[in-house]
XYZ file of C-alpha atoms in Angstrom:
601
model
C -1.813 49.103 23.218
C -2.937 45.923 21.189
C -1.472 45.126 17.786
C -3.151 43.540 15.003
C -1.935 40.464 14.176
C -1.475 41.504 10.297
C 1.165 44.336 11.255
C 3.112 43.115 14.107
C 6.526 42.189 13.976
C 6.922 37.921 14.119
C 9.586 37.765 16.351
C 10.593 34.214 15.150
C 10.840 35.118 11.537
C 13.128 38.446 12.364
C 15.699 36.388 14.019
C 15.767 33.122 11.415
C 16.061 36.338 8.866
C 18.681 38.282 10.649
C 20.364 34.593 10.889
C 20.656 34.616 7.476
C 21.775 37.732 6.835
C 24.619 37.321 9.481
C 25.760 34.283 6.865
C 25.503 36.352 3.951
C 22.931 35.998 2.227
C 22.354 38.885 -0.241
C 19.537 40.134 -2.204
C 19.451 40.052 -6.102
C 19.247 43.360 -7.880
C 18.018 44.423 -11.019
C 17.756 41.570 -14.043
C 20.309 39.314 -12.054
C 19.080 35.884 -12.255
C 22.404 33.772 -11.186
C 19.808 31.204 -9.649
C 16.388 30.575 -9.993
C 15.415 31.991 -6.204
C 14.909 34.890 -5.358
C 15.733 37.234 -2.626
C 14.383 41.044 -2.606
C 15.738 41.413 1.147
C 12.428 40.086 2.594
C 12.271 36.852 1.775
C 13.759 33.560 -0.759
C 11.789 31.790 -3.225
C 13.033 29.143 -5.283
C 11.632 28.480 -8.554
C 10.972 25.242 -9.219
C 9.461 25.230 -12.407
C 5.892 24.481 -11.456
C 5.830 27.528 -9.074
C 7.771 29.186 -6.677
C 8.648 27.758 -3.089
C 8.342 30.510 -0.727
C 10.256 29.831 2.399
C 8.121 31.738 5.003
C 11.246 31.431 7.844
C 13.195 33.650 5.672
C 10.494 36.405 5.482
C 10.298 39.519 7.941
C 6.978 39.414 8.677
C 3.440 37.402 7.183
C 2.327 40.440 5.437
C 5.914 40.326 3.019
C 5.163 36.295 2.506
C 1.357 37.254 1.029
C 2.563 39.884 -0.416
C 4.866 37.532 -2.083
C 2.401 35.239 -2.861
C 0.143 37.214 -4.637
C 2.866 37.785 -7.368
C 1.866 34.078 -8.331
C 1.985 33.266 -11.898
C -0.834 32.446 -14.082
C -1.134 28.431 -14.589
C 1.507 28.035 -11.669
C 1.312 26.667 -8.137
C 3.412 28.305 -5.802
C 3.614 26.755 -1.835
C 4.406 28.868 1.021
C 6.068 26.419 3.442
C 7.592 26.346 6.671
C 4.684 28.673 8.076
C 4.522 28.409 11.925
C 1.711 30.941 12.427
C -0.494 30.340 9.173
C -3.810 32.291 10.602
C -1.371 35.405 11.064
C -0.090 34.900 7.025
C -4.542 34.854 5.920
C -5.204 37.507 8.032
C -3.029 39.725 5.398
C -4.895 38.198 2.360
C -8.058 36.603 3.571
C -10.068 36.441 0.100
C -6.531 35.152 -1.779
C -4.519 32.353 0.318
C -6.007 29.154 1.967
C -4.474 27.288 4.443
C -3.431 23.506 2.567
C -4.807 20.556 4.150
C -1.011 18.674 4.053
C 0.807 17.660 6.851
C 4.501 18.134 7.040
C 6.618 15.391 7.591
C 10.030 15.244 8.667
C 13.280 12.250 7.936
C 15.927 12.738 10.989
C 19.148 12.045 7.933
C 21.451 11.870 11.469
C 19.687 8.629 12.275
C 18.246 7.422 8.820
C 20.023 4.056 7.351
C 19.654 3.247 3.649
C 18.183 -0.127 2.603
C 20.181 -3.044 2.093
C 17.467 -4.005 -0.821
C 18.320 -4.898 -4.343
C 16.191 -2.829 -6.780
C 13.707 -5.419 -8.534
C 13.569 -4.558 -12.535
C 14.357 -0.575 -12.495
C 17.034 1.591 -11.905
C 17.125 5.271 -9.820
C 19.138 7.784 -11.129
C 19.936 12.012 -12.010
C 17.766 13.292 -15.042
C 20.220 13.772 -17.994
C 18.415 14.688 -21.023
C 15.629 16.584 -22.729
C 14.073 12.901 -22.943
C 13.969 12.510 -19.589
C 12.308 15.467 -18.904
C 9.105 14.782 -21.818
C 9.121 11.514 -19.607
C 8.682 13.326 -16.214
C 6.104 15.853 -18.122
C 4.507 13.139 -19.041
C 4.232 11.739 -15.692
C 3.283 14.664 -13.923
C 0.322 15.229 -16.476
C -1.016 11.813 -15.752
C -0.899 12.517 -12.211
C -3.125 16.054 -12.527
C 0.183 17.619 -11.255
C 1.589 20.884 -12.914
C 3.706 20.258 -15.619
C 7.125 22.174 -16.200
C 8.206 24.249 -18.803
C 10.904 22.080 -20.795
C 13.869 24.759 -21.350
C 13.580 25.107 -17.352
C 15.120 21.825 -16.375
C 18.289 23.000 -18.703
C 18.743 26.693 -18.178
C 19.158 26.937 -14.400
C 22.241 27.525 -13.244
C 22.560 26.712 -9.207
C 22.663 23.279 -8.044
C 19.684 23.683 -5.356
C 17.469 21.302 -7.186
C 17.905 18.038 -7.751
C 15.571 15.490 -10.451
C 15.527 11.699 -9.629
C 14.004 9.462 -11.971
C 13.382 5.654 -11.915
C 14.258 3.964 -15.497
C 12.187 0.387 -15.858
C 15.797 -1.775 -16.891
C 13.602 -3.728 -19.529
C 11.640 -0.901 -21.701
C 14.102 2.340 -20.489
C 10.821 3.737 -20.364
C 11.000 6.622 -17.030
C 8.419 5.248 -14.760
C 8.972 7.300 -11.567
C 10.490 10.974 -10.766
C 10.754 12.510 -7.563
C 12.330 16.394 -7.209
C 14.816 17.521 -4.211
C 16.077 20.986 -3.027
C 18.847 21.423 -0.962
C 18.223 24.814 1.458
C 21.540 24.862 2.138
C 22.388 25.315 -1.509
C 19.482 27.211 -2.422
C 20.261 30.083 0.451
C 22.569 28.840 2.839
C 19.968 27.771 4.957
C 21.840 27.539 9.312
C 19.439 24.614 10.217
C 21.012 22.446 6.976
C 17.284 21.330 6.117
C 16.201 19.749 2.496
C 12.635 19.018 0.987
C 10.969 16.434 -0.896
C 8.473 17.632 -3.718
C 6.624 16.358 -6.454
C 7.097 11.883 -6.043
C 5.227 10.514 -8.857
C 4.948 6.881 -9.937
C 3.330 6.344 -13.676
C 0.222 4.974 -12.515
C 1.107 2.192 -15.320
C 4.503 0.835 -13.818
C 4.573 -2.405 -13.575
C 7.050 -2.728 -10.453
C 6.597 -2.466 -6.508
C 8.820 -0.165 -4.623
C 9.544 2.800 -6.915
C 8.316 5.618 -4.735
C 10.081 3.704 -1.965
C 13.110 3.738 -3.698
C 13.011 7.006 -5.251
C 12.651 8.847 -1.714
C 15.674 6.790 -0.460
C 17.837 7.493 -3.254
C 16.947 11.416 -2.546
C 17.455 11.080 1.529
C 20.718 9.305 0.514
C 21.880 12.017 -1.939
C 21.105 15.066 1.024
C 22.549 12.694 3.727
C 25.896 12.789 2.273
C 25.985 16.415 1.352
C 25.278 16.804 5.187
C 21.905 17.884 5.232
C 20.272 17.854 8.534
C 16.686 16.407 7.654
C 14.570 15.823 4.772
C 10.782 17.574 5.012
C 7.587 16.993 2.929
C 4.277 17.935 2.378
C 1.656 14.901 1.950
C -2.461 15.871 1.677
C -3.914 14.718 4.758
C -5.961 11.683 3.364
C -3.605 10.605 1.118
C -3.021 7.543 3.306
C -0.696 5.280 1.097
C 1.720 8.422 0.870
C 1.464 8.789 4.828
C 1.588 5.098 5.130
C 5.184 4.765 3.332
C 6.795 8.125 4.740
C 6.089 6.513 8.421
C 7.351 3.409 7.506
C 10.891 5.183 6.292
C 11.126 6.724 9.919
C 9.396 10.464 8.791
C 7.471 11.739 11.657
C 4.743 15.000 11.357
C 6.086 18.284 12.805
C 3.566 21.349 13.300
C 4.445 23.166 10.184
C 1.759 24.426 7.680
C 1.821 25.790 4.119
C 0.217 28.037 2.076
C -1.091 28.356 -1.161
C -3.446 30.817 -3.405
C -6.618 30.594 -4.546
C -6.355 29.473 -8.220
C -8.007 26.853 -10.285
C -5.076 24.476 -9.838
C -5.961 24.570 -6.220
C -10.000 24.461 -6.148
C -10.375 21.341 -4.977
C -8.685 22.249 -2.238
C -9.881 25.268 -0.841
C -13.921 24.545 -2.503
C -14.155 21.173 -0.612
C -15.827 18.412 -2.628
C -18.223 19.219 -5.177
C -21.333 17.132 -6.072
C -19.163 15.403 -8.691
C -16.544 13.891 -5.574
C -18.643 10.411 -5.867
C -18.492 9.921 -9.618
C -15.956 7.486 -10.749
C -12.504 9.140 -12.464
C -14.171 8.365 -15.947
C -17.536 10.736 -15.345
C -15.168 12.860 -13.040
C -12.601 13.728 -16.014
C -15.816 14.946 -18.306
C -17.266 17.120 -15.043
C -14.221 18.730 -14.615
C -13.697 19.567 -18.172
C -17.161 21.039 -18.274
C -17.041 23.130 -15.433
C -13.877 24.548 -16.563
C -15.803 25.934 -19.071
C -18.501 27.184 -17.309
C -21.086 24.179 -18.377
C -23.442 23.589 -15.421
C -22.915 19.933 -13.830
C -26.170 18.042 -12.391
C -25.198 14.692 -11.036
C -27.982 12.605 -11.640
C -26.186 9.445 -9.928
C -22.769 9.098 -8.897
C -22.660 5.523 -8.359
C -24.187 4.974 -11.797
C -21.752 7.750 -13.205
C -24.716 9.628 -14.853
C -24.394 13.615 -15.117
C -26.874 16.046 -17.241
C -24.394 19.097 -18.606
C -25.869 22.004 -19.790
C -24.590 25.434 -21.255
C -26.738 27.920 -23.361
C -30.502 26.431 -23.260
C -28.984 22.746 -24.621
C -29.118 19.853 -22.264
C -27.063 16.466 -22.389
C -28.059 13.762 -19.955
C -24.088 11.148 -19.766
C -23.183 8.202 -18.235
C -19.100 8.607 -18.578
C -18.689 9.133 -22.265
C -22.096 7.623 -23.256
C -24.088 10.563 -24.234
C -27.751 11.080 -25.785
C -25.699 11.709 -28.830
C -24.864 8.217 -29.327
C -28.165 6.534 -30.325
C -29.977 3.308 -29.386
C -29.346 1.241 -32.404
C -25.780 2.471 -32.388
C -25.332 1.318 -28.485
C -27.108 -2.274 -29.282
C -24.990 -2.593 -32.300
C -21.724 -2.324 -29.988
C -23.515 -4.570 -27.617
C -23.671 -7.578 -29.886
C -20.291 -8.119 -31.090
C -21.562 -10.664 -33.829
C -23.632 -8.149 -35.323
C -20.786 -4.961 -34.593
C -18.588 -7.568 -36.692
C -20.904 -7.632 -39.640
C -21.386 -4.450 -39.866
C -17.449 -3.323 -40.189
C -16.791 -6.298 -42.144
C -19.241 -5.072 -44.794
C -17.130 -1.432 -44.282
C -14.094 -3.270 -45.760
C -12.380 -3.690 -42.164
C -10.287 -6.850 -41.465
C -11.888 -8.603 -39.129
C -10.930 -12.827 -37.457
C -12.553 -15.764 -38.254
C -16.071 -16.307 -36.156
C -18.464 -18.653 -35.353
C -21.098 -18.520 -33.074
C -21.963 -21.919 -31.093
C -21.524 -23.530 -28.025
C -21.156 -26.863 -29.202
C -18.560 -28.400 -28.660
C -18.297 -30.845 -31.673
C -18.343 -27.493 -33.921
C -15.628 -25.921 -31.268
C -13.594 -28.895 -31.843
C -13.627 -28.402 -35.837
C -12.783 -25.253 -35.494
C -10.263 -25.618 -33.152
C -8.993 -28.142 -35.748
C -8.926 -25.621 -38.070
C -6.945 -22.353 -36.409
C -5.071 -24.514 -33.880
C -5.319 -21.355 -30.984
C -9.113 -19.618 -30.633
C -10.688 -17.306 -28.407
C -13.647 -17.915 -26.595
C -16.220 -14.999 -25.250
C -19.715 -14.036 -24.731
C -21.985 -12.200 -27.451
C -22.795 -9.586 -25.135
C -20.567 -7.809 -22.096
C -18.285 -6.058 -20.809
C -14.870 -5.559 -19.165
C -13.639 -8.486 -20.218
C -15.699 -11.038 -18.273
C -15.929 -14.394 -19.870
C -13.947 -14.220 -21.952
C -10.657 -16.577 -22.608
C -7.969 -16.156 -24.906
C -5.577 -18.308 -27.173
C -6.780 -21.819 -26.044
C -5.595 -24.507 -27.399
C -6.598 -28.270 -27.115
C -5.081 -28.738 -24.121
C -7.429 -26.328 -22.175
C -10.228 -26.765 -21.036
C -12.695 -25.469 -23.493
C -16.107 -26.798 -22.195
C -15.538 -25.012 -19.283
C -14.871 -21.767 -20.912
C -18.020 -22.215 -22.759
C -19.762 -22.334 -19.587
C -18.130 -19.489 -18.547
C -18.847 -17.497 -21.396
C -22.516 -19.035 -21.188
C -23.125 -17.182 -17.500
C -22.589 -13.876 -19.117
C -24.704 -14.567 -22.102
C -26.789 -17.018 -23.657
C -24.654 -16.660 -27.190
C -20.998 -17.758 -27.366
C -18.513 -16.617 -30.020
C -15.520 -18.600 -30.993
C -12.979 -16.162 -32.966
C -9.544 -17.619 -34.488
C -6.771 -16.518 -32.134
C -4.400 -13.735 -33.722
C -1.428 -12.981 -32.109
C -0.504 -9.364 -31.513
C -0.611 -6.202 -29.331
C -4.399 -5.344 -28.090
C -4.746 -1.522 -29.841
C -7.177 0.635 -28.235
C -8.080 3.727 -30.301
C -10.870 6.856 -29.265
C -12.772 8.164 -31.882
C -14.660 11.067 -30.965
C -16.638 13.262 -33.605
C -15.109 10.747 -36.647
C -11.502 11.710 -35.742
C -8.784 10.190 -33.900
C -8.289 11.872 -30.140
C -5.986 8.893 -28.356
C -4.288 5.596 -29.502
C -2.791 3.477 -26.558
C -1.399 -0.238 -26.638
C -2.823 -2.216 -23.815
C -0.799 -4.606 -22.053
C -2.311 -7.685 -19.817
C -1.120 -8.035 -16.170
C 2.490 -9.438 -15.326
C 4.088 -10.200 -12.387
C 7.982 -9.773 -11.234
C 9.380 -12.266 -9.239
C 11.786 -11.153 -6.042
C 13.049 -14.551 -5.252
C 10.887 -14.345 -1.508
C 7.617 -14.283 -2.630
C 4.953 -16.318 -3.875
C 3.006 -15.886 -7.076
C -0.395 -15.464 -5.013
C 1.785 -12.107 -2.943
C 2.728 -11.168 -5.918
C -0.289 -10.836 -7.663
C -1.670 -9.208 -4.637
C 0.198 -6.572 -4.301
C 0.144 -5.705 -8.056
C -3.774 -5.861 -7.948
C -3.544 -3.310 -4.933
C -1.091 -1.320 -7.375
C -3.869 -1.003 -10.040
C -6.705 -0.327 -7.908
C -4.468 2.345 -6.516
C -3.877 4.246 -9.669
C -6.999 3.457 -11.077
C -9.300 4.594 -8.469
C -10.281 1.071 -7.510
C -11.180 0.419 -11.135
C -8.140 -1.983 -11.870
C -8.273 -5.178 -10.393
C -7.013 -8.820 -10.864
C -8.994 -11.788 -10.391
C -8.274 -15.101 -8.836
C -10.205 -17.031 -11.481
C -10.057 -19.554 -14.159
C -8.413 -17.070 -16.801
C -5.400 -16.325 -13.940
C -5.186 -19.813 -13.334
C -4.920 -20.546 -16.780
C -2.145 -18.322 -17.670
C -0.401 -19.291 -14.598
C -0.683 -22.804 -15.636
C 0.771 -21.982 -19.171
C 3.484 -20.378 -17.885
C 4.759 -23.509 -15.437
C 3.574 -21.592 -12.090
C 0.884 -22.087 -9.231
C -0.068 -19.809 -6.609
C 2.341 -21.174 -4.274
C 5.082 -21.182 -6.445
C 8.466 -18.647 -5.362
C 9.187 -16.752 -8.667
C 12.821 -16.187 -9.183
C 14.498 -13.031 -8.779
C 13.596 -10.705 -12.252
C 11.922 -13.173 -13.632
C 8.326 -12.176 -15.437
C 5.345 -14.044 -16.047
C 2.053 -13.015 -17.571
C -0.869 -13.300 -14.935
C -3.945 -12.331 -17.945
C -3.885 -13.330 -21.051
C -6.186 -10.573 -21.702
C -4.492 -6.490 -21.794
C -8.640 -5.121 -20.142
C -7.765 -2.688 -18.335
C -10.259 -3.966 -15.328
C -8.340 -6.773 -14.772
C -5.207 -5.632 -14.274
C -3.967 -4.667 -17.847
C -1.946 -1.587 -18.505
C -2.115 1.065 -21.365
C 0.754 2.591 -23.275
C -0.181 5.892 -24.925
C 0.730 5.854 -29.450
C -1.003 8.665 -30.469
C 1.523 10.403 -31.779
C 3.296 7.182 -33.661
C 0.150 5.058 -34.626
C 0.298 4.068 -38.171
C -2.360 5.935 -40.824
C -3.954 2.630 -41.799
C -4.747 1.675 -38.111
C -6.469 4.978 -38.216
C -8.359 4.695 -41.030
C -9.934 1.651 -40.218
C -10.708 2.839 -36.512
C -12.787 6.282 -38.270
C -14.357 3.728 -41.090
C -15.650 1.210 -38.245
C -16.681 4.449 -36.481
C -18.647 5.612 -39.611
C -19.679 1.475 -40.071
C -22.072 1.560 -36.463
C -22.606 5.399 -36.862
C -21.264 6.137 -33.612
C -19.875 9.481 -32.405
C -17.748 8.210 -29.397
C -15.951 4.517 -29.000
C -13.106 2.910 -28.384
C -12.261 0.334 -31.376
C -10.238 -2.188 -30.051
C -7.765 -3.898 -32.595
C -5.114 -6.642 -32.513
C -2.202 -5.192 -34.337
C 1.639 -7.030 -34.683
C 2.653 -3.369 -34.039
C 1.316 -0.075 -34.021
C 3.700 1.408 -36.413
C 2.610 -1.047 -39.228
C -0.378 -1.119 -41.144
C -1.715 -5.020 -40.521
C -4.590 -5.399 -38.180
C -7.969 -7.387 -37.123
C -10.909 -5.889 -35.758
C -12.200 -7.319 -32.190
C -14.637 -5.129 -31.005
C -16.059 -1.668 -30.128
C -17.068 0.061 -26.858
C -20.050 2.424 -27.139
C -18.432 3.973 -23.385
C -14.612 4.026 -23.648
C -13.015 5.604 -20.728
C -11.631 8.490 -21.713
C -9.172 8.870 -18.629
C -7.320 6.024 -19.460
C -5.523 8.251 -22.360
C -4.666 11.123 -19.602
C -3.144 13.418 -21.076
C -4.579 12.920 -24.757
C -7.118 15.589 -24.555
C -10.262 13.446 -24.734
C -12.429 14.918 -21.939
C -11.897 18.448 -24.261
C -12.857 16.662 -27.781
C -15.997 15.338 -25.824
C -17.062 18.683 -24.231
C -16.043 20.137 -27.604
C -18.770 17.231 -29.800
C -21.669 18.264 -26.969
C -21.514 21.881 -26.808
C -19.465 23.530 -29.781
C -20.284 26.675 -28.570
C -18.502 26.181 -25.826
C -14.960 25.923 -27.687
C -13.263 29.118 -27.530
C -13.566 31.422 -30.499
C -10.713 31.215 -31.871
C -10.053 27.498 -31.715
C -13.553 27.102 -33.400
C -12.082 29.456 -36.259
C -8.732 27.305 -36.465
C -10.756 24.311 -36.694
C -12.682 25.351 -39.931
C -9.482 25.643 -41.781
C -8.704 21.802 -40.726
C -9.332 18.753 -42.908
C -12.406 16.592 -42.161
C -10.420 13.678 -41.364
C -6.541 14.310 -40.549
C -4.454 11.978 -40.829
C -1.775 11.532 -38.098
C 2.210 12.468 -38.935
């Protein structure tokens, strides 16, 4: 007589389960919620606050684990893990779970040996307040991961889980987290094993080696409680992941997990959509739109154009460029002599200009303002343009440069000050974020050309291969300024700017304000908005700080990328300025009660 797979007995889980029970472990009963697993008699889960962690050993059979796993939350993620005989698990819920593409990896701690290394410019250690956690929130939304509830990280009671973060020694800003659980702690687990969940780097830290040093700190901590080995799940093609876990001595070991069919998980289980080639600018819109049920056309992905439409109305987008935003409006934004006539006759503060490229009337300016800026009338991402020379640089040849991009130089007055990036979408304010040029940290071993290197490969990496440094005059430049070459060792912490421009193409980082950014910045962002009658931009401001009102205008882009200010919700405010019919009915009822223009707290 044959079985079916979905009701016989898994001999392997009925003896790691009677294991357990022969060591005590006992199920909870009633409202008793001493720890944040639970344990009905068939099986442990351990919530950790983005989902529950289903350890399938400690189940009876498959059928209790899916049965388990259906249970799943709304706007939660729970992982099955440590499943041995996944097709066995589907068969019981075919149309609900998916197998995840991850491989398991495993750290021997018997054998592992902790690095000798000096952290370079951060510091790894426990979360310890309700700041900490915003920061890991924070984090975890910039990385699409699920974010936690706040109380949670507080109210537990058991020591199973353990939060690492990485603390940049300079800002105190958190710029790494990673999360532990100890199965020992969590249900007195024979084997002695641990897990790994949830590394995240913020994709704008500025140092090598936190994700390195953040999994070493947590094999460290489970090492000396005695743990026997440290597993992890990593996506399959997540190859810089895979490529660090091997180099710590983690090897793969043939254990699967599970997860649910949700929309947290589509990509997984759906494959890739049409969108997969669009860039993450055009792919943050796409997502938003399907989310709400807006039919996605990909017109071209390499181009990053997309038609949307929902109800009979039809948008054709490149990124955040939209039919909405008109012709005149886009060729305004394109010259930047005439986008600076236009705001300065809105009552914005804007530099001194002059538009030439000769170099007698360079020189009397220079005179004049001592430090100027030199760029082309029309582009983009920053290219040709050079910042704060002086007469000892070499300003015919950043005329030239500026020349190859376009056939009209500008030469503004140099003001000194943080580069302020704020979106308007729909004449209101949706993200402010201070932009930051490209600096290097010096280990005392390496030279300034490694260093850059490996920061460049840093930014593509979190950027999608958007962020890049350049070996080029304006590197060189700043390089020069600050006493270095390429072959020059940089002393242990020391900094040193690479860009004097913060784009974000060339290496430059962004620093989300919204929430602090003063009223008058505001203000004159909406009114140079209003100025080139654009519905989306990014006005781009040099500030002394954001918190203060004084300001000069420098440009604006008619395509800002909105997923720069992840997780300001600027994909939604777009969506919500093509197709308001799309907005839920009861936001659209909140929003009539709203002021035109709000001003920020």
């Amino acid at each position: 007589m044959t079985t079916s797979p979905g009701h016989r007995r898994d001999r392997g889980y009925s003896h790691r389960l009677r294991r357990m029970r022969e060591q005590g472990v006992k199920p909870l009963r009633g409202n008793e919620r001493a720890s944040p697993y639970q344990n009905d008699g068939s099986g442990v889960s351990v919530d950790c606050g983005w989902g529950n962690l289903h350890f399938a050993q400690t189940f009876e059979n498959p059928k209790a684990l899916a049965e388990r796993m259906r249970k799943e939350g709304p706007g939660r993620r729970d992982i099955g893990f440590y499943v041995r005989e996944p097709h066995v698990a589907l068969a019981a819920a075919p149309q609900e779970l998916f197998l995840d593409p991850s491989h398991t990896y495993r750290l021997d701690l018997s054998t592992y040996r902790a690095s000798r290394r000096k952290l370079q410019g951060f510091t790894v250690r426990r979360m310890t307040n309700e700041e900490d956690a915003e920061a890991v929130n924070r984090i975890y939304a910039a990385r699409h991961m699920v974010t936690v509830r706040p109380d949670f990280f507080w109210h537990r009671k058991d020591r199973a889980l353990i939060y690492l973060i990485a603390e940049d020694n300079a800002t105190g800003a958190v710029v790494g987290t990673v999360t532990g659980v100890d199965h020992m702690r969590a249900f007195d687990d024979p084997e002695r094993g641990a897990s790994l969940w949830c590394l995240a780097v913020d994709p704008q830290a500025r140092h090598p080696g936190i994700g390195e040093a953040l999994v070493r700190r947590l094999a460290e901590v489970f090492q000396a409680r005695g743990n026997a080995y440290l597993d992890l799940s990593v996506l399959h093609d997540n190859d810089q992941a895979i490529a660090l876990y091997e180099k710590l001595g983690f090897y793969q070991i043939p254990v699967y997990a599970l997860k649910r069919k949700n929309p947290i998980n589509e990509r997984l289980f759906a494959g890739p959509g049409p969108e997969s080639g669009l860039n993450p600018y055009a792919r943050l819109i796409v997502d938003e739109a399907r989310r709400r049920g807006i039919d996605v056309e990909v017109v071209d992905a390499e181009g990053g154009f997309f038609r949307l439409t929902y109800g009979g109305r039809s948008m054709l987008c490149r990124e955040s460029l939209s039919e909405m935003t008109s012709a005149v409006a886009m060729s305004i934004c394109d010259d930047k002599a005439v986008t600076r006539r236009m705001v300065e006759r809105a009552g914005i503060r804007v530099p001194a200009e002059l538009e030439t490229d000769d170099p007698k009337d360079v020189t009397d300016f220079l005179k004049e303002h001592e430090r100027i800026v030199i760029k082309p009338a029309r582009g983009e991402q920053g290219r040709g343009v050079a910042v704060g020379l002086s007469a000892d640089d070499d300003v015919d040849g950043a005329i030239e440069r500026a020349k190859q991009i376009s056939d009209r130089v500008l030469v503004e007055e140099f003001v000194e000050g943080d580069d302020l990036r704020l979106i308007v979408i729909d004449y209101r304010l949706v993200a402010a974020a201070v932009r930051r040029a490209a600096r290097i940290s010096g280990d005392g071993r390496s030279t300034v050309r490694q260093l850059i290197e490996r920061l460049s490969r840093r930014r593509a990496a979190a950027t999608g291969g958007e962020s890049k440094i350049p070996f080029d005059e304006e590197t060189n430049r700043a390089l020069k300024e600050a006493g270095y070459g390429l072959d020059d060792v940089v002393e242990e912490g020391h900094e040193i700017p690479v860009r004097r421009t913060a784009n974000l193409h060339t290496g430059g980082t962004i620093h989300d304000v919204t929430d602090h950014v003063h009223p008058t910045l505001v203000d004159a962002a909406i009114k140079a908005a209003r100025a080139i009658e654009i519905p989306v931009v990014g006005i781009d401001l040099i500030v002394k700080s954001h918190l203060g009102p004084d300001y000069v205008f420098i440009e604006a882009n008619e395509r800002p990328g909105l997923a720069n200010h992840e997780p300001q919700p600027t994909a939604e405010r777009f969506i919500d300025l093509l197709f308001p019919l799309s907005i839920p009915h009861a936001a659209r009822q909140a929003s009539r009660t709203e002021p035109e223009e709000p001003c920020p707290a």
